[in-house]
Tab-separated table of C-alpha atoms in Angstrom:
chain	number	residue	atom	x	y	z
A	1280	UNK	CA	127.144	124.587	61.149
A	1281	UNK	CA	123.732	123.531	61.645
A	1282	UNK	CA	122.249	122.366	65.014
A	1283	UNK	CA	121.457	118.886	65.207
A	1284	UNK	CA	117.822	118.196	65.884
A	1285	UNK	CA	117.127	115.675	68.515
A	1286	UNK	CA	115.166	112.782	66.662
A	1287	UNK	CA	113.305	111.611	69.945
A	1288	UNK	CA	109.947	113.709	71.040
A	1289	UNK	CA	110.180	114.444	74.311
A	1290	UNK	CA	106.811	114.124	76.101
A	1291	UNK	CA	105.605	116.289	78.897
A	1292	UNK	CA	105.379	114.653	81.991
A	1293	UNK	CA	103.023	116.873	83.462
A	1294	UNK	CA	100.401	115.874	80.719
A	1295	UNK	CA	98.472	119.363	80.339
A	1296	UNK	CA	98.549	119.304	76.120
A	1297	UNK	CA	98.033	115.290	76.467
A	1298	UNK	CA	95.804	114.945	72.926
A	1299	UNK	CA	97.872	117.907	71.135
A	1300	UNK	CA	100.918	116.208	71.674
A	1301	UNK	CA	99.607	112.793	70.826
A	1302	UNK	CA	98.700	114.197	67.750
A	1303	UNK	CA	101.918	115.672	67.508
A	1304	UNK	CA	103.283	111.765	67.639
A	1305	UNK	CA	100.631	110.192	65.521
A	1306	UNK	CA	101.905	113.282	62.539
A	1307	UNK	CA	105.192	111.324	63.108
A	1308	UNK	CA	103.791	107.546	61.995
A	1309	UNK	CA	102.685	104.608	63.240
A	1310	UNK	CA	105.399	104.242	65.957
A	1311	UNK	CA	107.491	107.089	67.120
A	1312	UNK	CA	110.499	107.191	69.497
A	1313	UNK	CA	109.619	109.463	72.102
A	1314	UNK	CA	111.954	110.755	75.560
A	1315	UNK	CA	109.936	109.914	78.218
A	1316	UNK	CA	110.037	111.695	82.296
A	1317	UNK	CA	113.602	111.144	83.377
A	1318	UNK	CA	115.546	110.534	80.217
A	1319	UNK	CA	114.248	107.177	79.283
A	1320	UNK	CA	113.746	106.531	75.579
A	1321	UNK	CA	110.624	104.346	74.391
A	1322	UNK	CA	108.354	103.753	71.185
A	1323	UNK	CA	104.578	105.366	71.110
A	1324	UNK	CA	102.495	103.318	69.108
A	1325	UNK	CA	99.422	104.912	67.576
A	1326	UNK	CA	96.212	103.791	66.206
A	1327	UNK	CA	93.938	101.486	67.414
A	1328	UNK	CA	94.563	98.410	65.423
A	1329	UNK	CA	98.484	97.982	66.141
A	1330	UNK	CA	97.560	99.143	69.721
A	1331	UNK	CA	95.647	96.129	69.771
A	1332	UNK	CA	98.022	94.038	67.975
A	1333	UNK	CA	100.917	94.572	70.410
A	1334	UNK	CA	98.730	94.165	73.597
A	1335	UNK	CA	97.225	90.738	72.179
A	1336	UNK	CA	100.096	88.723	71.136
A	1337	UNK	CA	103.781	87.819	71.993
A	1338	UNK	CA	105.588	90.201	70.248
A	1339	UNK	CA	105.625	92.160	74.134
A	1340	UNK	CA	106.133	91.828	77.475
A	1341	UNK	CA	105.326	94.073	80.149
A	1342	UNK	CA	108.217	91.531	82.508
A	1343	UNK	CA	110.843	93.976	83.032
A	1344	UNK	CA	113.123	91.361	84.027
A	1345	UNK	CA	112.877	88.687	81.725
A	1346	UNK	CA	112.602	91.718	78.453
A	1347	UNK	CA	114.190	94.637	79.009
A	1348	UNK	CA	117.759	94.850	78.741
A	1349	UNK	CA	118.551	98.392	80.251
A	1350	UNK	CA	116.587	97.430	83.425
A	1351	UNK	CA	118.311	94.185	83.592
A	1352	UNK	CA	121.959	95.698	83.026
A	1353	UNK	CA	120.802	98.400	85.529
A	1354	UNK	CA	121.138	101.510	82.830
A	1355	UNK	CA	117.835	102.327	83.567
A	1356	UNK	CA	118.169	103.308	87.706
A	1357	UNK	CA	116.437	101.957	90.384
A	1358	UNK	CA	115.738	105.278	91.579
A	1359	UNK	CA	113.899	106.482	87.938
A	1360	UNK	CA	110.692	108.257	89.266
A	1361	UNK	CA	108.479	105.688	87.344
A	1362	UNK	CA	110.593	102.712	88.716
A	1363	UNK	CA	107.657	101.381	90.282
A	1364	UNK	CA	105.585	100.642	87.797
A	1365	UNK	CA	108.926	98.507	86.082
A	1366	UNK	CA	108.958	96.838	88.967
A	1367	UNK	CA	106.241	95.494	90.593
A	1368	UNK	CA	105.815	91.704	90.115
A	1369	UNK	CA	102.063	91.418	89.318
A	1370	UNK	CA	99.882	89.625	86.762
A	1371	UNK	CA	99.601	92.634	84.303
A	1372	UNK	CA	103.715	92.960	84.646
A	1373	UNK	CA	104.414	88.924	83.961
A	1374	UNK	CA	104.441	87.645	80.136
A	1375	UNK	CA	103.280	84.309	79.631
A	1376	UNK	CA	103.073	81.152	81.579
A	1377	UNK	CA	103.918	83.402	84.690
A	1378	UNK	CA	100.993	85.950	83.871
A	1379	UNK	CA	98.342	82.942	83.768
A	1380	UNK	CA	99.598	81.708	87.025
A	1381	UNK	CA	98.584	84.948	88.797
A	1382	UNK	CA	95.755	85.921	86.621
A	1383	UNK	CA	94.023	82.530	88.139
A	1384	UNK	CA	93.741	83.646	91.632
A	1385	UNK	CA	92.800	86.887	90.522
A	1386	UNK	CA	90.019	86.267	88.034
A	1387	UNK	CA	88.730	83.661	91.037
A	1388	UNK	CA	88.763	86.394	93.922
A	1389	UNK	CA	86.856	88.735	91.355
A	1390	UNK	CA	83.523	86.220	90.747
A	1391	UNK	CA	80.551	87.846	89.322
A	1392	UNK	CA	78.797	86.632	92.486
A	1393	UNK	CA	80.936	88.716	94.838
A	1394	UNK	CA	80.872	91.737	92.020
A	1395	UNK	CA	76.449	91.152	92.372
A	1396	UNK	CA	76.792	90.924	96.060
A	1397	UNK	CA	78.730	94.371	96.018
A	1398	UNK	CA	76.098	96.608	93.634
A	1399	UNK	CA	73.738	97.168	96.078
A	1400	UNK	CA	76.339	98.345	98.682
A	1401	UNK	CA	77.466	100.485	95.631
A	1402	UNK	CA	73.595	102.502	95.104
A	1403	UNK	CA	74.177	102.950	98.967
A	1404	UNK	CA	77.662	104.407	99.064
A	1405	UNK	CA	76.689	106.493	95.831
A	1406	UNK	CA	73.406	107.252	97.824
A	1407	UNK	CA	75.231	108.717	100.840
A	1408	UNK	CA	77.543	111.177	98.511
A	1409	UNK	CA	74.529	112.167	97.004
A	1410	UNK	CA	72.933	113.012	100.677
A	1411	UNK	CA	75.828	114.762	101.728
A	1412	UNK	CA	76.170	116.986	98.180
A	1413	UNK	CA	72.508	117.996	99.134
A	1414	UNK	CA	74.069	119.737	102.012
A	1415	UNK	CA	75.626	122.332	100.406
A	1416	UNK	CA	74.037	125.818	99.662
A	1417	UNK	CA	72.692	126.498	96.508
A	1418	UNK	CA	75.202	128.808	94.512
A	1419	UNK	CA	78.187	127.447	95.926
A	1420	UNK	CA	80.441	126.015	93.462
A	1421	UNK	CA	81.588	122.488	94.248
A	1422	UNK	CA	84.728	120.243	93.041
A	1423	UNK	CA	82.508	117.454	92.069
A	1424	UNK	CA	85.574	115.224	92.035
A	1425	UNK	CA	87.021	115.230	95.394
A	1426	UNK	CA	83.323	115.565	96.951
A	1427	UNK	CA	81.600	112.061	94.253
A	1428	UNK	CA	83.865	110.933	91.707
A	1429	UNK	CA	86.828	110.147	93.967
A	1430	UNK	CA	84.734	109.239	97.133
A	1431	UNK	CA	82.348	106.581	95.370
A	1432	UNK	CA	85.321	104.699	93.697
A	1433	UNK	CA	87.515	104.555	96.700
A	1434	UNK	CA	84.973	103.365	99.079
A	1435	UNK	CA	83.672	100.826	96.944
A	1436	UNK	CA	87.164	99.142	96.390
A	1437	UNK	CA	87.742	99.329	100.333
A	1438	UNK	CA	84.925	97.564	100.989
A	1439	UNK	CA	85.465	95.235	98.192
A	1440	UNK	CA	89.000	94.971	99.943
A	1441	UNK	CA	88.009	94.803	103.389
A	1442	UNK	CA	89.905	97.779	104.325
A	1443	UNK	CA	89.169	99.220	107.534
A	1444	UNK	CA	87.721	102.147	108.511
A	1445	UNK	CA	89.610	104.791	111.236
A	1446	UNK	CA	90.772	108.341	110.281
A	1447	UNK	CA	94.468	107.158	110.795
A	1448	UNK	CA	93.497	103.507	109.231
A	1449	UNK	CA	94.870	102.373	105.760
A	1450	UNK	CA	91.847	103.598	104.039
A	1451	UNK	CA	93.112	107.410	105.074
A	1452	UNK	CA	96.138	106.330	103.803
A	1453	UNK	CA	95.398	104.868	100.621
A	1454	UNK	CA	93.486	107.454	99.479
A	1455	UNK	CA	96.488	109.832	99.844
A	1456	UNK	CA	99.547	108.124	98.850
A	1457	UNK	CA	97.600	106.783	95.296
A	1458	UNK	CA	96.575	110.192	94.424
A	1459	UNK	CA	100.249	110.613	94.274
A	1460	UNK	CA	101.136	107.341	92.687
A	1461	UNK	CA	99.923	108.782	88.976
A	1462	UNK	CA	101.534	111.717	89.174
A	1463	UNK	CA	104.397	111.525	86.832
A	1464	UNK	CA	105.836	115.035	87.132
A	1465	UNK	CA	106.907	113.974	91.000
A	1466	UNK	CA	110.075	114.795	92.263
A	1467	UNK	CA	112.231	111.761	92.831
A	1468	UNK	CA	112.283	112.362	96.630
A	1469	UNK	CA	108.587	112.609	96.690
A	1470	UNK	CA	108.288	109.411	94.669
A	1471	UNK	CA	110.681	107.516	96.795
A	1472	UNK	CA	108.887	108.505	99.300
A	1473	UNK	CA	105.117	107.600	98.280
A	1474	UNK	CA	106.522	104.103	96.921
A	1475	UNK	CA	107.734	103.307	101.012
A	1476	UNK	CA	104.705	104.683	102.217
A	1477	UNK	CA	102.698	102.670	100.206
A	1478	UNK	CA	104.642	99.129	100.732
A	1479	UNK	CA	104.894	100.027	104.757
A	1480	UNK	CA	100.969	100.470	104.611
A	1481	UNK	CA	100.124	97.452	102.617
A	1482	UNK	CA	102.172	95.490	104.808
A	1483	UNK	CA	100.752	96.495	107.473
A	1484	UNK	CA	97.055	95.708	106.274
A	1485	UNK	CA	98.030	92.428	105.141
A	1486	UNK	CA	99.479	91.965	108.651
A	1487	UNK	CA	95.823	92.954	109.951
A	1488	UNK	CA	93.949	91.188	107.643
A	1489	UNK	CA	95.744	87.794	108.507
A	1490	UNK	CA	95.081	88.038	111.765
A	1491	UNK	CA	91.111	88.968	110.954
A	1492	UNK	CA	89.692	87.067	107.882
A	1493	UNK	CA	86.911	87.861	106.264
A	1494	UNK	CA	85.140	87.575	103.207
A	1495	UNK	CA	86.698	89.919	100.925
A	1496	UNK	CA	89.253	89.699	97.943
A	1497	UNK	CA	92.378	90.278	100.317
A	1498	UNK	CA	91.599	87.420	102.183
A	1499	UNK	CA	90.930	85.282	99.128
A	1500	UNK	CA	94.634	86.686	97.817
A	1501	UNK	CA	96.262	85.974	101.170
A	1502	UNK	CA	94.803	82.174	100.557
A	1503	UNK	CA	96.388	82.219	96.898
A	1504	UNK	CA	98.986	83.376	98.646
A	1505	UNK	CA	99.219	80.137	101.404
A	1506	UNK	CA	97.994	77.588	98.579
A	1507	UNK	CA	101.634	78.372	96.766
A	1508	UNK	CA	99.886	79.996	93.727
A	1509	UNK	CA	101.742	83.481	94.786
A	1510	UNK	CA	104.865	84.312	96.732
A	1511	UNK	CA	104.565	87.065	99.077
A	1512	UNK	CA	105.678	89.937	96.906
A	1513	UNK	CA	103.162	89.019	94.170
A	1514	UNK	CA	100.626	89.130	96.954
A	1515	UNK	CA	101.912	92.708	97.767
A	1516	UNK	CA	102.612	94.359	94.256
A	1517	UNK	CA	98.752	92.409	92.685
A	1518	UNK	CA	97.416	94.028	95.953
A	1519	UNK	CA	98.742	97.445	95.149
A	1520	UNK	CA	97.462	96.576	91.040
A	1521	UNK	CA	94.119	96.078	91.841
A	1522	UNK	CA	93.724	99.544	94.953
A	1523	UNK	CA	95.424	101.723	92.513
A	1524	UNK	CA	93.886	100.832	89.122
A	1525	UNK	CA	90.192	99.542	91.141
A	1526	UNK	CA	90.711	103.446	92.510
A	1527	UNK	CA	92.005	105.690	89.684
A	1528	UNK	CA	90.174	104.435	86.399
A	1529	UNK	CA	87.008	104.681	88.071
A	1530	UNK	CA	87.596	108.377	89.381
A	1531	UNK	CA	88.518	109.332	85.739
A	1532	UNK	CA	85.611	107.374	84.149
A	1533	UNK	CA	83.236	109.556	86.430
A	1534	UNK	CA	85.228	112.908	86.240
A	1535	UNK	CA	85.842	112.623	82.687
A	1536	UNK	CA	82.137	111.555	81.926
A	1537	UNK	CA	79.948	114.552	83.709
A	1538	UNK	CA	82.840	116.530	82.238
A	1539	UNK	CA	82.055	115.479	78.616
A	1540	UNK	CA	78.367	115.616	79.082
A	1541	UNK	CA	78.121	118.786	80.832
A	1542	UNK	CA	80.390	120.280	78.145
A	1543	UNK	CA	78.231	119.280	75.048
A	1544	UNK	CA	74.601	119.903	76.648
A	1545	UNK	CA	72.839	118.770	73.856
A	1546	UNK	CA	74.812	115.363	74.359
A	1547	UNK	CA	73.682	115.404	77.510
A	1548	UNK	CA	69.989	115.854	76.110
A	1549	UNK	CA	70.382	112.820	73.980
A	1550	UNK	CA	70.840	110.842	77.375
A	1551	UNK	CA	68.454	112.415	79.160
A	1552	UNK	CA	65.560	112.016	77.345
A	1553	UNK	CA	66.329	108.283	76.101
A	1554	UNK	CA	67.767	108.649	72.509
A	1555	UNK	CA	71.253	107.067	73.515
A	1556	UNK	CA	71.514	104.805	77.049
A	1557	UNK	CA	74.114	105.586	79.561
A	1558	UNK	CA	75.658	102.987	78.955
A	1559	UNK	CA	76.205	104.045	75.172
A	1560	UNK	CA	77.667	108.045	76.838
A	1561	UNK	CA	79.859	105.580	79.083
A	1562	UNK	CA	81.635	103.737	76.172
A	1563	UNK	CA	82.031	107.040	74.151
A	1564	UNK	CA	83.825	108.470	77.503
A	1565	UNK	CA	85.661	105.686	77.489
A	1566	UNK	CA	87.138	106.363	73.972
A	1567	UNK	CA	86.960	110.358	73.522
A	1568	UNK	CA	88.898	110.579	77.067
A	1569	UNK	CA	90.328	106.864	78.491
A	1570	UNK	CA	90.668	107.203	82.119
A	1571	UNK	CA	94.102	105.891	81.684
A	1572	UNK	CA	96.306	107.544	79.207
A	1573	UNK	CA	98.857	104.920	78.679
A	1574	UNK	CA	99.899	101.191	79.983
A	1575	UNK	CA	102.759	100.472	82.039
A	1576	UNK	CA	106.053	99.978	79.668
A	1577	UNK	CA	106.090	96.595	77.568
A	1578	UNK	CA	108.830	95.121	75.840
A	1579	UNK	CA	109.878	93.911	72.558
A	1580	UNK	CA	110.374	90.070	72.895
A	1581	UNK	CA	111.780	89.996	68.948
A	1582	UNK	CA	112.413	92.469	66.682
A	1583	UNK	CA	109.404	93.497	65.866
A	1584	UNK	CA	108.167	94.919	61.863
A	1585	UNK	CA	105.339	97.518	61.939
A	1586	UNK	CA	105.786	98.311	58.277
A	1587	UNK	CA	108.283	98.018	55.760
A	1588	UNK	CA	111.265	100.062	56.782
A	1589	UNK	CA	110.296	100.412	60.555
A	1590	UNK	CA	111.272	98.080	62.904
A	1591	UNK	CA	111.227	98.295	66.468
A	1592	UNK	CA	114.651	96.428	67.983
A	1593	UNK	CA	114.192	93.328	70.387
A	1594	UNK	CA	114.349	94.987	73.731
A	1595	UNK	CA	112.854	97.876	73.493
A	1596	UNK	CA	110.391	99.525	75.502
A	1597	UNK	CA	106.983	100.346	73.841
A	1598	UNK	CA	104.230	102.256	75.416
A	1599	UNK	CA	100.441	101.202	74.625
A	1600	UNK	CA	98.607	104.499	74.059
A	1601	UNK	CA	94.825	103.938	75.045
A	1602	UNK	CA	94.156	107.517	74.818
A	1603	UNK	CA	95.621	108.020	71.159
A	1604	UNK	CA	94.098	104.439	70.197
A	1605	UNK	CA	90.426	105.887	71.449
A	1606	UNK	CA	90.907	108.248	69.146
A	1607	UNK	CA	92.509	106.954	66.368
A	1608	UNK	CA	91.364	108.935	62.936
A	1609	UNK	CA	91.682	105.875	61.134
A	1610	UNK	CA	88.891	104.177	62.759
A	1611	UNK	CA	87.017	106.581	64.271
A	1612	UNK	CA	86.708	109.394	60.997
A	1613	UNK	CA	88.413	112.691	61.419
A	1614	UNK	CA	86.128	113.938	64.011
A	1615	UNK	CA	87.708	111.014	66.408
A	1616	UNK	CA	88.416	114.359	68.456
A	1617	UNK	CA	84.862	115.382	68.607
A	1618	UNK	CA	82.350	113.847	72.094
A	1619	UNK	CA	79.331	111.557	70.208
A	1620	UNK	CA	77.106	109.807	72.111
A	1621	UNK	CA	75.664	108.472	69.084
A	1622	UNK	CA	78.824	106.912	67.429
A	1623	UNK	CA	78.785	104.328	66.494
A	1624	UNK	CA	82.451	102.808	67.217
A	1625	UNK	CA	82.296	104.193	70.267
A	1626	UNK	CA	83.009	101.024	72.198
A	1627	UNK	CA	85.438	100.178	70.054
A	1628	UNK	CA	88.415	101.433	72.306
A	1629	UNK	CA	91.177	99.579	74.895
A	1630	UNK	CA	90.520	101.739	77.870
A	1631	UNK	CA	89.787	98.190	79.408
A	1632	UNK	CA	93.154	96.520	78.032
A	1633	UNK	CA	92.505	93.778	75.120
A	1634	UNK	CA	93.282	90.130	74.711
A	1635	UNK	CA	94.946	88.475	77.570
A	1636	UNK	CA	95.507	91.687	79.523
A	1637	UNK	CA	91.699	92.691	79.409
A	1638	UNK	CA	90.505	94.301	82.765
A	1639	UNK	CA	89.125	92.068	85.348
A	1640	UNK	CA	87.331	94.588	87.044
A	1641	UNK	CA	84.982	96.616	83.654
A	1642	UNK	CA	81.901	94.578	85.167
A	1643	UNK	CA	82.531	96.439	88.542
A	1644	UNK	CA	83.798	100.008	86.708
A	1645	UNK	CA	80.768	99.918	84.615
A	1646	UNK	CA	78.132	99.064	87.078
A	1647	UNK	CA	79.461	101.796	89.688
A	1648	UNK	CA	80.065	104.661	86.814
A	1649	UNK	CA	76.231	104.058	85.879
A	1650	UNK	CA	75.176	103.818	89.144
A	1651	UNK	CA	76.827	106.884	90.270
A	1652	UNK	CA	75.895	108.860	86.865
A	1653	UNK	CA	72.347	107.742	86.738
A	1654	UNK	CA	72.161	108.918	90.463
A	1655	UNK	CA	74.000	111.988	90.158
A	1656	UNK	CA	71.854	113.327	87.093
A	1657	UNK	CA	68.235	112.510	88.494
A	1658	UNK	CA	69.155	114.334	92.348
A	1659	UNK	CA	70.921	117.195	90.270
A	1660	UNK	CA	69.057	117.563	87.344
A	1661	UNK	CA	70.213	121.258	86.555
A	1662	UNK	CA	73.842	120.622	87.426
A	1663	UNK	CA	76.507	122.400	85.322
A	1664	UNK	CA	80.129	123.530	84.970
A	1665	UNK	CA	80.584	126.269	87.046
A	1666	UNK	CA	83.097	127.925	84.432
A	1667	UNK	CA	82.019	126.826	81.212
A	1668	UNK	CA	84.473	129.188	79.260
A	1669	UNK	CA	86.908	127.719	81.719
A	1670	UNK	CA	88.205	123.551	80.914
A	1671	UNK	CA	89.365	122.580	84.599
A	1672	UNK	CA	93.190	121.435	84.719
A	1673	UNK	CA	94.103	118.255	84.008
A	1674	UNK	CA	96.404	115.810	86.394
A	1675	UNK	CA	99.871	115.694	86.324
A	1676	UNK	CA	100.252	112.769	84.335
A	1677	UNK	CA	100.793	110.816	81.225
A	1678	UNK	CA	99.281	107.892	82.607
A	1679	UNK	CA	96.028	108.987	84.452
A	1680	UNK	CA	93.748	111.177	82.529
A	1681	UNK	CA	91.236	113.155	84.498
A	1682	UNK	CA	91.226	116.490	86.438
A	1683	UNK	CA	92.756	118.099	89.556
A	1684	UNK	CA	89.083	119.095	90.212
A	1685	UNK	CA	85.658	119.465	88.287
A	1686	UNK	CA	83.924	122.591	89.961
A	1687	UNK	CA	80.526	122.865	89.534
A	1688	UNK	CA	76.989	124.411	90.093
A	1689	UNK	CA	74.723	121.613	91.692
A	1690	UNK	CA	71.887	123.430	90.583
A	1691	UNK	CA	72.802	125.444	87.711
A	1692	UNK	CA	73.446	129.307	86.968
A	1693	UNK	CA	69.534	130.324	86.787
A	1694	UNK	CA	67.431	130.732	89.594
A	1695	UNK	CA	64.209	129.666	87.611
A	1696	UNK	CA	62.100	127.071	89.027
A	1697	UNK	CA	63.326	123.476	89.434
A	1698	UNK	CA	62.258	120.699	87.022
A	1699	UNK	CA	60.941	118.591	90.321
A	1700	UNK	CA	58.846	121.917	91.139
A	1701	UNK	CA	57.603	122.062	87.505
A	1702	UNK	CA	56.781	118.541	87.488
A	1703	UNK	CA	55.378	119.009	90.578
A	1704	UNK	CA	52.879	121.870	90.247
A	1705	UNK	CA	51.661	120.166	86.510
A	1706	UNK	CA	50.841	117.293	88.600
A	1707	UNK	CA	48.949	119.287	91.265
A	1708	UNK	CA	47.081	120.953	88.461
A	1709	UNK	CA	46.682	118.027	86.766
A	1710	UNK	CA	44.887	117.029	89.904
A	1711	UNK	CA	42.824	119.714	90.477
A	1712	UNK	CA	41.086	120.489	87.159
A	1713	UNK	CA	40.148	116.254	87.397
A	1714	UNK	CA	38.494	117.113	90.821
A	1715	UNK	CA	36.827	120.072	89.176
């Protein structure tokens, strides 16, 4: 007798072969059942246009508990390791009326004027990581994540927060606990345990920052909060929303960015010497590598028809691929797998949501990944990969797509003179012969 094949892909949760096995998927069609960490079935869209389709309109909801009948019944457990991002009651997780209600508040704590007020306090934290890079001795090889690309992001969002300082503060804490919260090949103990941790320290903050008001977005959310626009575990799970995704997309978008450009030097070149803007190599990160791999679940509100003869079943769960959509063959050509500052879709991608669910916080993302990229590039001019022949691991996830660490060479593999020295002794000479 033959073996029965199992029709569902399952995907790894550890995420190391994330665009082979999204191709893998997209071989499969448009939308492909898929097994994802812990059992739970779900349907992968690809391409960028139904991507789009399905995050714009009605057809789904990311409301567990209006939408999804195994959550509701309780087939799906409480205790599933990505439980917590079913069930968090937040404005990206609510589905109509509900999801306008909290967007409000949010949209009005995030002004533009209180993103302005924040940039230059952003040159001076990205300033300060620069300073203390500048420290270290030429030849050592550096994790330029964990010592700029994770530091900048999470700093910024504290102060944009008004979390407190303190080695054993919430800041400490944070930093910690949301490194774990992407991880999805975490044991179920571990997660159990990170999702306490992380509501005991948020309530305690929001204890704190009741008691000391300032003027920061938690203390516009905590008035939300006492105007009736939120209950209390809104406040909590939009609080944990905005740390974790204000945190994590940002780390990526910088990681994933030097990566790229490091990677294809003559990229890099096309930046450098004002062919393509950063800006432009920003958007084409955001679509060759989107800092987060997938949404949360959403749900099928109807039955929905994605072509003749395949139908996903009201009640389903879908997942919202932003990395496959970024780099979708069908709109991007079939080198949608090759890095191009000079493409010219590249910012045609959803690493930023789409529709109603577009990010509140790109202004901020953008203006701190060219800040800190800018920055980084003019102090380090010669910086490279310290292992070229090497790609550095990716995270454990299918959600978060960066690295476990970027090591690098602040000032490259040669010990030839610096570009600043060149520039400098041209100058002198420069000098000189007009004195002559």
């Amino acid at each position: 007798m033959a073996q029965q094949v199992c029709p569902f892909l399952a995907v790894d949760p550890s995420g190391q072969d994330l665009y082979d096995e999204i191709s893998r998927i997209r071989a499969q069609g448009p939308a492909v059942e898929v097994e994802l960490p812990g059992g739970v079935r779900a349907w992968w869209i690809n391409g960028l246009e139904l991507n789009k389709r399905l995050l714009a309109g009605p057809e789904t909801s990311k409301d567990a508990y209006q939408h999804w009948p195994a959550w509701i019944n309780g087939d799906i457990s409480r205790t599933w390791p990505l439980a917590i991002w079913v069930s968090v009651r937040n404005m990206v997780t609510a589905y109509g009326a509900d999801h306008s209600r909290l967007r409000k508040p949010m949209a009005a704590a995030f002004t533009k004027r209180r993103v302005d007020a924040l940039l230059p306090r952003v040159q001076e934290i990205v300033d300060r990581a620069l300073d203390d890079l500048e420290q270290v001795p030429e030849g050592e090889v550096v994790d330029l994540r964990a010592a700029f690309a994770a530091p900048v992001p999470h700093e910024v969002v504290c102060e944009l927060f008004g979390v407190p300082h303190g080695e054993d503060g919430p800041r400490a804490a944070l930093y910690r606990i949301i490194n774990g919260f992407f991880d999805t090949a975490i044991s179920l103990e571990d997660a159990q345990a990170n999702a306490v941790e992380l509501y005991a320290t948020l309530t305690a903050f929001l204890q704190d920052k009741r008691a000391h008001p300032a003027d920061d977005l938690t203390t516009a959310l905590i008035a939300a909060r006492d105007a009736g626009h939120l209950s209390e575990q809104e406040l909590m799970d939009n609080l944990i929303l905005l740390l974790t995704a204000g945190f994590e997309t940002t780390v990526n978008l910088i990681d994933n960015t030097v990566h790229s450009l490091l990677a294809h030097p003559e990229q890099l070149e096309l930046v450098r010497s004002g062919q393509v803007s950063w800006e432009d190599a920003i958007e084409e990160s955001l679509r060759y590598e989107a800092p987060g791999a997938m949404s949360g679940l959403r749900y099928a509100v109807e039955d929905i028809e994605i072509e003749p003869g395949l139908t996903i079943p009201k009640g389903d769960p879908v997942v919202v691929s932003f990395a496959g959509a970024g780099r979708d063959p069908e709109r991007h050509g079939p080198d949608a797998d090759r890095f191009d500052v000079t493409r010219a879709g590249r910012s045609d991608h959803i690493s930023f949501g789409h529709g109603v669910h577009h990010c509140l916080g790109r202004p901020l993302a953008m203006a701190e990944a060219t800040a800190a990229l800018t920055s980084l590039f003019d102090r380090f001019p010669r910086l490279a990969l310290a292992d070229p022949s090497r790609p550095p691991r990716r995270l454990r996830s299918i959600i978060s797509t960066g690295h476990e660490s970027l090591p690098v060479l602040l000032h490259g593999r040669d010990t030839g003179p610096r570009p600043e020295e060149v520039q400098a002794e041209a100058q002198a000479e420069s000098e000189a012969q007009a004195i002559r």
